Amino acid sequence: MQVGVLDSVVGGRDVLDRFKRARSVGCTGIEVMLLRRHLRDAGTPAALRAAQAATGLEIPTFVLDEHNFGGIAAPDRDVASAAAEDVRVAVAWAAELGVGAILLPFFVEAEIRDDAAFERTATAFRELCPLAAARGVVLAFEGTLPAARVHALAERIGSPAFACYFDLANLLVRGLDPPTEIRDLGGLIGRVHVKDLLVRKNDCHPGLGRVDFGECVAALAEIGYDGWLVLETPAAPLPVVARDVTFTYTTFGVGREHAAPVYGAFADGQVSWVELADTFAALGLGAAQLGGELLDRSLADDGFAAEGRAVLEARGLQLPALSGYRNLVAPDAPTRAANLDHLRRCLELAPDLGTWVVATGSGTRSAEHDWADHPDNWGKEAWRLLDDAIEQLLPAAEASGAVLALEGTWMTVLRTFTQLLDLLERHPSTNLQLVCDPYNYVSYELLPAQDRLLDEFLARFESRFVLAHLKDVGVDGSTTTRPEFGAGVFHHAPLLEFLRAHRPDLPLVLEHLPLEHVPAAIARVETYTASCRASCCSPHRARSS
């Protein structure tokens, strides 16, 4: 099987940008939605061909989405005739570009609600399938019919160029069971859409809704399905889409390239892009969380930022995040205002640097430093200020497509899982996500419960992680500290197995260590990971909160 994504899920400025985005989240194909304006543009095939050549991506399917509002089975003959001409154009382009299928949707106005509509649908497919078959293209029906009716439709059409595009979630709202439908449809399934739902289409990400993915995987295996899995998941910032892509790979057992983890570190002390690339390459690092002078200069100079992106992309060094860390609830009002302005500019800058994530802590009411505890961190005013900060920053994130990634810790305002759940519920934006840094929540009092704490953190927030940090938990008298990885008492193996098995899309950013310690830290991570796999650590399973 191969994994692709619908182009509207990843978004983008143009055709090439959408293809690049699909490749960046780990897909090997991109499903292209052809609207009538595209079908009337003679330059569309050339643009698609150029994007294919530049990225190496396949196009598994063309989607004629506007046929939901007037397709080949429309009762109005002029509408149906125009839709049939759309299909003929799409078939010709598909044959030219190596696209194996064309999705014809039968929802909304095109839904088959009675026998007359069923007959019109069969007739329309019967007339178009010979053309598709001659060009090696499949016409894929997607709609609300149960398997028995799809089989009846296929019998009426009588062509190998007819197939069913099966969606794992659509039939749930009709009271049907997707795994049962898969088994009943069998070889008629030509493509599969991956998505989930609770109540309505795309109201949750895969694995968080009502779709029984395990049973769907088993059913597809039983019928011998080995085709495309295409994500039709909620449109979201790319780090969130990357999580959904990773969920698909891991859940369906699809192998993917570049399975080895990418290690990173904080880039705070370099003064040039070349120095950053050279230093990190020498240490075996493939990612840098950018801060310090390079970030400051990029915020002040667009040209410097563009230069940095070009250098780092040419050297293959990822920027998983910008270190935007500022105190969101600072007791001094002018300082707090400046902090929010800095983060706002980081969110605007992030895509220009080739990243989508800006990380920050929540801050503290202490005037000592930004990570110091203070009694007022539990107060209503601290929470009011944190809420206000999120409300101010989210518009900037949403406008640029960036993600504000919060990093909690037991010393600051955002210090418990209850608070995390409350904050995410009150700000339901895909542009607000979390840093996977469980070490920060282990206070001295929680040391005996660290295993259960970790289990809950990973299970509840798996779908919200856009960045992963590796460090440790130390003990200093009656408080906990945060030394470098392997220098403390944290039980790392379950976390590393979770990241390997469920979130391999996240670079592993080493924290709180001098760069010369990086090789030894990586070696310790590899040792822990190997030990965990050898002892058959059971991976944490995601659950909805």
CSV table of C-alpha atoms in Angstrom, one decimal, residues 167-539:
chain,number,residue,atom,x,y,z
A,167,ASP,CA,-14.3,6.0,2.7
A,168,LEU,CA,-13.6,4.6,6.2
A,169,ALA,CA,-15.9,7.2,7.9
A,170,ASN,CA,-18.7,8.2,5.5
A,171,LEU,CA,-21.0,5.2,6.1
A,172,LEU,CA,-20.9,5.5,9.9
A,173,VAL,CA,-23.4,8.4,9.7
A,174,ARG,CA,-25.7,6.1,7.7
A,175,GLY,CA,-25.7,3.5,10.5
A,176,LEU,CA,-23.5,1.1,8.6
A,177,ASP,CA,-20.3,-0.7,9.8
A,178,PRO,CA,-17.2,0.1,7.6
A,179,PRO,CA,-15.4,-3.2,8.2
A,180,THR,CA,-18.5,-5.1,7.2
A,181,GLU,CA,-18.9,-3.0,4.1
A,182,ILE,CA,-15.3,-3.5,3.2
A,183,ARG,CA,-15.7,-7.3,3.4
A,184,ASP,CA,-18.9,-7.2,1.4
A,185,LEU,CA,-17.5,-4.9,-1.3
A,186,GLY,CA,-14.3,-7.0,-1.7
A,187,GLY,CA,-12.5,-6.5,-5.0
A,188,LEU,CA,-14.8,-3.6,-6.0
A,189,ILE,CA,-12.7,-1.3,-3.8
A,190,GLY,CA,-10.3,0.6,-5.9
A,191,ARG,CA,-9.2,3.4,-3.5
A,192,VAL,CA,-9.5,4.1,0.2
A,193,HIS,CA,-10.0,7.4,1.9
A,194,VAL,CA,-8.7,7.6,5.5
A,195,LYS,CA,-10.5,9.8,7.9
A,196,ASP,CA,-12.5,9.7,11.2
A,197,LEU,CA,-15.5,11.3,12.8
A,198,LEU,CA,-17.5,11.6,15.9
A,199,VAL,CA,-20.6,13.3,14.7
A,200,ARG,CA,-19.9,14.8,11.3
A,201,LYS,CA,-17.2,14.8,8.6
A,202,ASN,CA,-13.7,15.8,9.8
A,203,ASP,CA,-14.7,16.8,13.3
A,204,CYS,CA,-11.7,14.9,14.6
A,205,HIS,CA,-8.3,13.5,13.5
A,206,PRO,CA,-7.8,9.8,12.8
A,207,GLY,CA,-7.8,7.6,15.8
A,208,LEU,CA,-9.9,10.0,17.9
A,209,GLY,CA,-13.3,9.2,16.6
A,210,ARG,CA,-15.7,6.2,16.0
A,211,VAL,CA,-13.9,4.5,13.2
A,212,ASP,CA,-12.6,1.0,14.2
A,213,PHE,CA,-9.3,1.3,12.5
A,214,GLY,CA,-8.0,-2.1,13.7
A,215,GLU,CA,-11.0,-3.9,12.2
A,216,CYS,CA,-10.8,-1.9,9.0
A,217,VAL,CA,-7.1,-2.9,8.6
A,218,ALA,CA,-8.1,-6.5,9.2
A,219,ALA,CA,-10.9,-6.3,6.7
A,220,LEU,CA,-8.8,-4.7,4.0
A,221,ALA,CA,-6.2,-7.4,4.5
A,222,GLU,CA,-8.8,-10.1,4.2
A,223,ILE,CA,-9.9,-8.8,0.8
A,224,GLY,CA,-6.3,-8.5,-0.4
A,225,TYR,CA,-6.4,-4.7,-0.8
A,226,ASP,CA,-3.0,-3.3,-1.6
A,227,GLY,CA,-3.8,0.1,-3.1
A,228,TRP,CA,-3.7,3.7,-2.1
A,229,LEU,CA,-4.6,5.0,1.3
A,230,VAL,CA,-5.4,8.7,0.8
A,231,LEU,CA,-5.9,11.1,3.7
A,232,GLU,CA,-9.1,13.2,3.6
A,233,THR,CA,-8.4,14.4,7.1
A,234,PRO,CA,-9.1,17.9,8.5
A,235,ALA,CA,-7.1,20.7,6.7
A,236,ALA,CA,-4.5,21.7,9.3
A,237,PRO,CA,-1.0,23.1,9.7
A,238,LEU,CA,1.6,20.7,8.3
A,239,PRO,CA,2.9,19.4,11.6
A,240,VAL,CA,-0.7,18.3,12.4
A,241,VAL,CA,-1.1,16.7,9.0
A,242,ALA,CA,2.3,14.9,9.5
A,243,ARG,CA,0.8,13.3,12.6
A,244,ASP,CA,-2.2,12.1,10.7
A,245,VAL,CA,0.1,10.7,7.9
A,246,THR,CA,2.2,8.9,10.6
A,247,PHE,CA,-0.9,7.5,12.2
A,248,THR,CA,-1.9,6.0,8.8
A,249,TYR,CA,1.5,4.5,8.2
A,250,THR,CA,1.7,2.9,11.6
A,251,THR,CA,-1.9,1.8,11.9
A,252,PHE,CA,-2.0,0.2,8.5
A,253,GLY,CA,1.5,-1.3,8.8
A,254,VAL,CA,2.8,0.5,5.7
A,255,GLY,CA,6.6,0.7,5.5
A,256,ARG,CA,8.1,4.1,4.9
A,257,GLU,CA,11.5,5.3,4.0
A,258,HIS,CA,13.8,7.2,6.4
A,259,ALA,CA,12.6,5.2,9.5
A,260,ALA,CA,15.8,6.1,11.5
A,261,PRO,CA,15.1,9.0,14.0
A,262,VAL,CA,16.3,12.5,13.2
A,263,TYR,CA,18.2,14.0,16.2
A,264,GLY,CA,18.3,17.7,16.9
A,265,ALA,CA,19.5,20.2,19.4
A,266,PHE,CA,18.9,23.8,20.3
A,267,ALA,CA,20.7,26.3,18.1
A,268,ASP,CA,21.4,29.3,20.3
A,269,GLY,CA,25.1,30.0,20.0
A,270,GLN,CA,25.9,30.1,16.3
A,271,VAL,CA,26.4,33.4,14.5
A,272,SER,CA,26.1,32.3,10.8
A,273,TRP,CA,24.0,29.8,8.8
A,274,VAL,CA,27.1,28.1,7.6
A,275,GLU,CA,28.5,27.7,11.1
A,276,LEU,CA,25.1,26.2,12.2
A,277,ALA,CA,25.0,23.7,9.3
A,278,ASP,CA,28.6,22.7,9.7
A,279,THR,CA,28.4,22.3,13.5
A,280,PHE,CA,25.3,20.2,13.5
A,281,ALA,CA,26.4,18.0,10.6
A,282,ALA,CA,29.6,17.2,12.4
A,283,LEU,CA,27.6,16.1,15.4
A,284,GLY,CA,25.3,13.9,13.4
A,285,LEU,CA,22.3,16.2,13.9
A,286,GLY,CA,19.6,16.6,11.3
A,287,ALA,CA,17.5,19.2,13.0
A,288,ALA,CA,17.9,22.5,14.9
A,289,GLN,CA,15.5,24.3,17.1
A,290,LEU,CA,16.4,27.8,16.2
A,291,GLY,CA,17.0,30.6,18.7
A,292,GLY,CA,19.7,33.0,19.7
A,293,GLU,CA,21.4,35.5,17.3
A,294,LEU,CA,20.3,33.7,14.1
A,295,LEU,CA,16.6,34.0,15.1
A,296,ASP,CA,17.0,37.6,16.2
A,297,ARG,CA,18.7,38.6,12.9
A,298,SER,CA,16.0,36.8,10.9
A,299,LEU,CA,13.3,38.7,12.7
A,300,ALA,CA,15.0,41.9,11.8
A,301,ASP,CA,16.0,41.1,8.2
A,302,ASP,CA,13.8,39.2,5.7
A,303,GLY,CA,16.8,38.7,3.4
A,304,PHE,CA,18.8,37.1,6.2
A,305,ALA,CA,16.0,34.7,6.9
A,306,ALA,CA,15.7,33.8,3.2
A,307,GLU,CA,19.4,33.2,3.0
A,308,GLY,CA,19.2,30.9,6.1
A,309,ARG,CA,16.4,28.9,4.6
A,310,ALA,CA,18.3,28.4,1.4
A,311,VAL,CA,21.5,27.3,3.2
A,312,LEU,CA,19.8,24.9,5.6
A,313,GLU,CA,17.6,23.3,2.9
A,314,ALA,CA,20.7,22.8,0.7
A,315,ARG,CA,22.5,21.2,3.6
A,316,GLY,CA,19.5,19.0,4.6
A,317,LEU,CA,19.1,20.5,8.1
A,318,GLN,CA,15.5,20.7,9.4
A,319,LEU,CA,14.1,23.5,11.5
A,320,PRO,CA,11.4,21.7,13.6
A,321,ALA,CA,10.7,24.8,15.5
A,322,LEU,CA,11.7,28.3,16.5
A,323,SER,CA,12.5,29.0,20.1
A,324,GLY,CA,10.1,31.8,20.8
A,325,TYR,CA,10.2,31.3,24.5
A,326,ARG,CA,8.7,34.3,26.4
A,327,ASN,CA,6.8,34.8,29.6
A,328,LEU,CA,3.1,35.1,28.6
A,329,VAL,CA,2.0,36.2,32.1
A,330,ALA,CA,4.9,38.4,33.1
A,331,PRO,CA,4.1,40.6,36.1
A,332,ASP,CA,5.5,43.7,34.4
A,333,ALA,CA,2.9,44.8,31.8
A,334,PRO,CA,5.3,46.5,29.3
A,335,THR,CA,7.6,43.4,29.4
A,336,ARG,CA,4.6,41.1,28.8
A,337,ALA,CA,3.5,43.2,25.8
A,338,ALA,CA,7.0,43.0,24.3
A,339,ASN,CA,7.0,39.3,24.9
A,340,LEU,CA,3.7,38.8,23.0
A,341,ASP,CA,5.0,41.0,20.2
A,342,HIS,CA,8.1,38.9,19.9
A,343,LEU,CA,6.1,35.7,19.7
A,344,ARG,CA,3.7,37.2,17.2
A,345,ARG,CA,6.6,38.1,14.9
A,346,CYS,CA,8.0,34.6,15.3
A,347,LEU,CA,4.7,33.1,14.2
A,348,GLU,CA,4.7,35.4,11.1
A,349,LEU,CA,8.4,34.5,10.4
A,350,ALA,CA,8.2,30.7,10.8
A,351,PRO,CA,7.0,29.7,7.3
A,352,ASP,CA,9.6,32.0,5.7
A,353,LEU,CA,12.3,30.0,7.5
A,354,GLY,CA,10.8,26.7,6.4
A,355,THR,CA,9.3,25.7,9.7
A,356,TRP,CA,5.7,25.8,11.1
A,357,VAL,CA,6.2,25.6,14.9
A,358,VAL,CA,7.0,28.3,17.4
A,359,ALA,CA,7.6,26.9,20.9
A,360,THR,CA,7.1,28.8,24.1
A,361,GLY,CA,6.5,28.2,27.8
A,362,SER,CA,3.4,29.7,29.5
A,363,GLY,CA,5.5,31.8,31.9
A,364,THR,CA,5.2,32.7,35.5
A,365,ARG,CA,4.2,35.5,37.8
A,366,SER,CA,7.7,35.5,39.4
A,367,ALA,CA,10.0,38.4,38.7
A,368,GLU,CA,13.0,36.2,39.3
A,369,HIS,CA,13.1,34.4,36.0
A,370,ASP,CA,10.7,33.0,33.4
A,371,TRP,CA,10.8,29.4,34.8
A,372,ALA,CA,10.6,30.2,38.5
A,373,ASP,CA,7.6,29.0,40.6
A,374,HIS,CA,5.4,31.6,42.3
A,375,PRO,CA,2.3,31.2,44.5
A,376,ASP,CA,0.4,33.5,42.1
A,377,ASN,CA,0.8,31.0,39.3
A,378,TRP,CA,-2.3,29.2,40.7
A,379,GLY,CA,-4.3,32.4,40.8
A,380,LYS,CA,-7.2,33.6,38.6
A,381,GLU,CA,-5.2,36.6,37.3
A,382,ALA,CA,-2.4,34.3,36.0
A,383,TRP,CA,-5.0,32.2,34.1
A,384,ARG,CA,-6.7,35.3,32.8
A,385,LEU,CA,-3.4,36.6,31.4
A,386,LEU,CA,-2.6,33.2,29.8
A,387,ASP,CA,-6.0,33.1,28.2
A,388,ASP,CA,-5.5,36.6,26.9
A,389,ALA,CA,-2.1,35.8,25.5
A,390,ILE,CA,-3.4,32.8,23.6
A,391,GLU,CA,-6.3,34.9,22.2
A,392,GLN,CA,-3.8,37.5,21.0
A,393,LEU,CA,-1.4,35.0,19.4
A,394,LEU,CA,-3.7,32.6,17.7
A,395,PRO,CA,-4.8,35.0,15.0
A,396,ALA,CA,-1.1,35.5,13.9
A,397,ALA,CA,-0.6,31.7,13.9
A,398,GLU,CA,-3.8,31.1,11.9
A,399,ALA,CA,-2.9,33.8,9.4
A,400,SER,CA,0.5,32.4,8.7
A,401,GLY,CA,-0.4,28.7,9.0
A,402,ALA,CA,2.1,28.3,11.9
A,403,VAL,CA,1.6,26.5,15.2
A,404,LEU,CA,2.0,27.9,18.7
A,405,ALA,CA,3.4,25.0,20.7
A,406,LEU,CA,3.0,25.3,24.4
A,407,GLU,CA,5.5,23.7,26.8
A,408,GLY,CA,4.2,23.3,30.3
A,409,THR,CA,6.2,22.7,33.5
A,410,TRP,CA,5.3,22.2,37.2
A,411,MET,CA,7.0,25.5,38.0
A,412,THR,CA,4.9,27.8,35.7
A,413,VAL,CA,1.3,28.6,35.2
A,414,LEU,CA,0.6,25.7,32.8
A,415,ARG,CA,1.6,22.9,35.1
A,416,THR,CA,-1.0,20.1,35.2
A,417,PHE,CA,-2.7,17.9,32.6
A,418,THR,CA,-6.1,19.1,33.8
A,419,GLN,CA,-5.0,22.7,32.9
A,420,LEU,CA,-3.7,21.5,29.5
A,421,LEU,CA,-7.0,19.8,28.7
A,422,ASP,CA,-8.9,22.9,29.9
A,423,LEU,CA,-6.8,25.3,27.8
A,424,LEU,CA,-7.0,23.2,24.6
A,425,GLU,CA,-10.8,22.9,25.1
A,426,ARG,CA,-11.2,26.6,25.5
A,427,HIS,CA,-9.0,27.3,22.4
A,428,PRO,CA,-10.0,24.7,19.9
A,429,SER,CA,-7.6,25.7,17.2
A,430,THR,CA,-5.4,23.4,15.2
A,431,ASN,CA,-2.8,26.2,15.4
A,432,LEU,CA,-2.5,25.6,19.1
A,433,GLN,CA,-0.5,22.4,20.0
A,434,LEU,CA,1.9,21.0,22.5
A,435,VAL,CA,5.6,20.2,23.0
A,436,CYS,CA,6.1,16.5,23.9
A,437,ASP,CA,8.2,17.1,27.0
A,438,PRO,CA,6.9,15.0,29.8
A,439,TYR,CA,10.0,15.6,32.0
A,440,ASN,CA,8.7,19.1,32.8
A,441,TYR,CA,5.7,17.8,34.6
A,442,VAL,CA,7.5,15.5,37.1
A,443,SER,CA,7.7,17.4,40.3
A,444,TYR,CA,9.4,15.9,43.4
A,445,GLU,CA,6.0,14.8,44.7
A,446,LEU,CA,5.2,13.0,41.4
A,447,LEU,CA,8.5,11.1,41.2
A,448,PRO,CA,6.9,7.9,42.5
A,449,ALA,CA,4.1,8.2,40.0
A,450,GLN,CA,6.2,9.1,36.9
A,451,ASP,CA,5.3,5.9,35.0
A,452,ARG,CA,1.6,6.5,35.3
A,453,LEU,CA,2.1,10.2,34.6
A,454,LEU,CA,4.0,9.4,31.4
A,455,ASP,CA,1.4,6.9,30.3
A,456,GLU,CA,-1.4,9.5,30.7
A,457,PHE,CA,0.5,12.3,29.0
A,458,LEU,CA,1.3,10.2,25.9
A,459,ALA,CA,-2.2,8.7,25.7
A,460,ARG,CA,-4.1,11.9,26.2
A,461,PHE,CA,-2.1,14.2,24.1
A,462,GLU,CA,-0.5,12.0,21.3
A,463,SER,CA,-2.4,13.8,18.6
A,464,ARG,CA,-1.3,17.3,19.9
A,465,PHE,CA,2.4,16.9,19.8
A,466,VAL,CA,4.3,18.9,17.2
A,467,LEU,CA,7.8,18.8,18.8
A,468,ALA,CA,9.6,16.4,21.0
A,469,HIS,CA,12.3,17.2,23.6
A,470,LEU,CA,14.7,14.7,25.2
A,471,LYS,CA,16.3,15.5,28.5
A,472,ASP,CA,16.0,14.0,32.1
A,473,VAL,CA,14.7,14.5,35.6
A,474,GLY,CA,17.2,15.1,38.3
A,475,VAL,CA,16.8,15.3,42.1
A,476,ASP,CA,18.2,18.1,44.2
A,477,GLY,CA,17.1,17.8,47.8
A,478,SER,CA,13.3,18.1,47.7
A,479,THR,CA,13.0,19.4,44.2
A,480,THR,CA,13.5,18.1,40.7
A,481,THR,CA,15.8,19.5,38.0
A,482,ARG,CA,16.2,19.0,34.3
A,483,PRO,CA,19.7,17.7,33.4
A,484,GLU,CA,20.7,16.3,30.0
A,485,PHE,CA,19.4,13.0,28.8
A,486,GLY,CA,20.7,10.0,30.8
A,487,ALA,CA,21.9,12.0,33.7
A,488,GLY,CA,18.8,11.6,35.9
A,489,VAL,CA,16.1,9.3,37.2
A,490,PHE,CA,13.5,9.4,34.4
A,491,HIS,CA,12.3,6.1,33.0
A,492,HIS,CA,13.0,6.8,29.3
A,493,ALA,CA,12.3,3.5,27.6
A,494,PRO,CA,8.5,3.9,27.3
A,495,LEU,CA,8.8,7.4,25.9
A,496,LEU,CA,11.4,6.4,23.3
A,497,GLU,CA,9.3,3.4,22.3
A,498,PHE,CA,6.2,5.7,21.9
A,499,LEU,CA,8.1,8.1,19.8
A,500,ARG,CA,9.6,5.3,17.6
A,501,ALA,CA,6.3,3.4,17.2
A,502,HIS,CA,3.7,6.2,17.1
A,503,ARG,CA,5.4,9.5,16.4
A,504,PRO,CA,8.5,8.9,14.2
A,505,ASP,CA,7.6,12.1,12.4
A,506,LEU,CA,8.9,14.1,15.3
A,507,PRO,CA,12.7,14.9,15.4
A,508,LEU,CA,14.2,14.2,18.8
A,509,VAL,CA,15.6,17.5,20.1
A,510,LEU,CA,18.1,17.1,22.8
A,511,GLU,CA,18.0,19.7,25.5
A,512,HIS,CA,20.0,21.1,28.4
A,513,LEU,CA,23.4,19.9,27.3
A,514,PRO,CA,26.5,21.5,25.7
A,515,LEU,CA,26.9,20.5,22.0
A,516,GLU,CA,30.0,18.6,22.7
A,517,HIS,CA,27.9,16.1,24.7
A,518,VAL,CA,25.5,15.4,21.8
A,519,PRO,CA,27.3,12.3,20.4
A,520,ALA,CA,27.3,10.6,23.9
A,521,ALA,CA,23.6,11.6,24.4
A,522,ILE,CA,22.6,10.1,21.1
A,523,ALA,CA,24.5,6.9,22.0
A,524,ARG,CA,22.5,6.7,25.2
A,525,VAL,CA,19.2,7.3,23.4
A,526,GLU,CA,20.1,4.5,21.0
A,527,THR,CA,21.0,2.2,23.9
A,528,TYR,CA,17.7,2.9,25.7
A,529,THR,CA,15.8,2.3,22.4
A,530,ALA,CA,17.5,-1.0,21.7
A,531,SER,CA,17.0,-2.2,25.2
A,532,CYS,CA,13.3,-1.3,25.1
A,533,ARG,CA,12.7,-3.1,21.8
A,534,ALA,CA,14.6,-6.1,23.1
A,535,SER,CA,12.4,-6.3,26.2
A,536,CYS,CA,9.2,-5.9,24.1
A,537,CYS,CA,8.1,-2.7,25.6
A,538,SER,CA,4.4,-2.3,24.9
A,539,PRO,CA,3.7,0.9,23.1
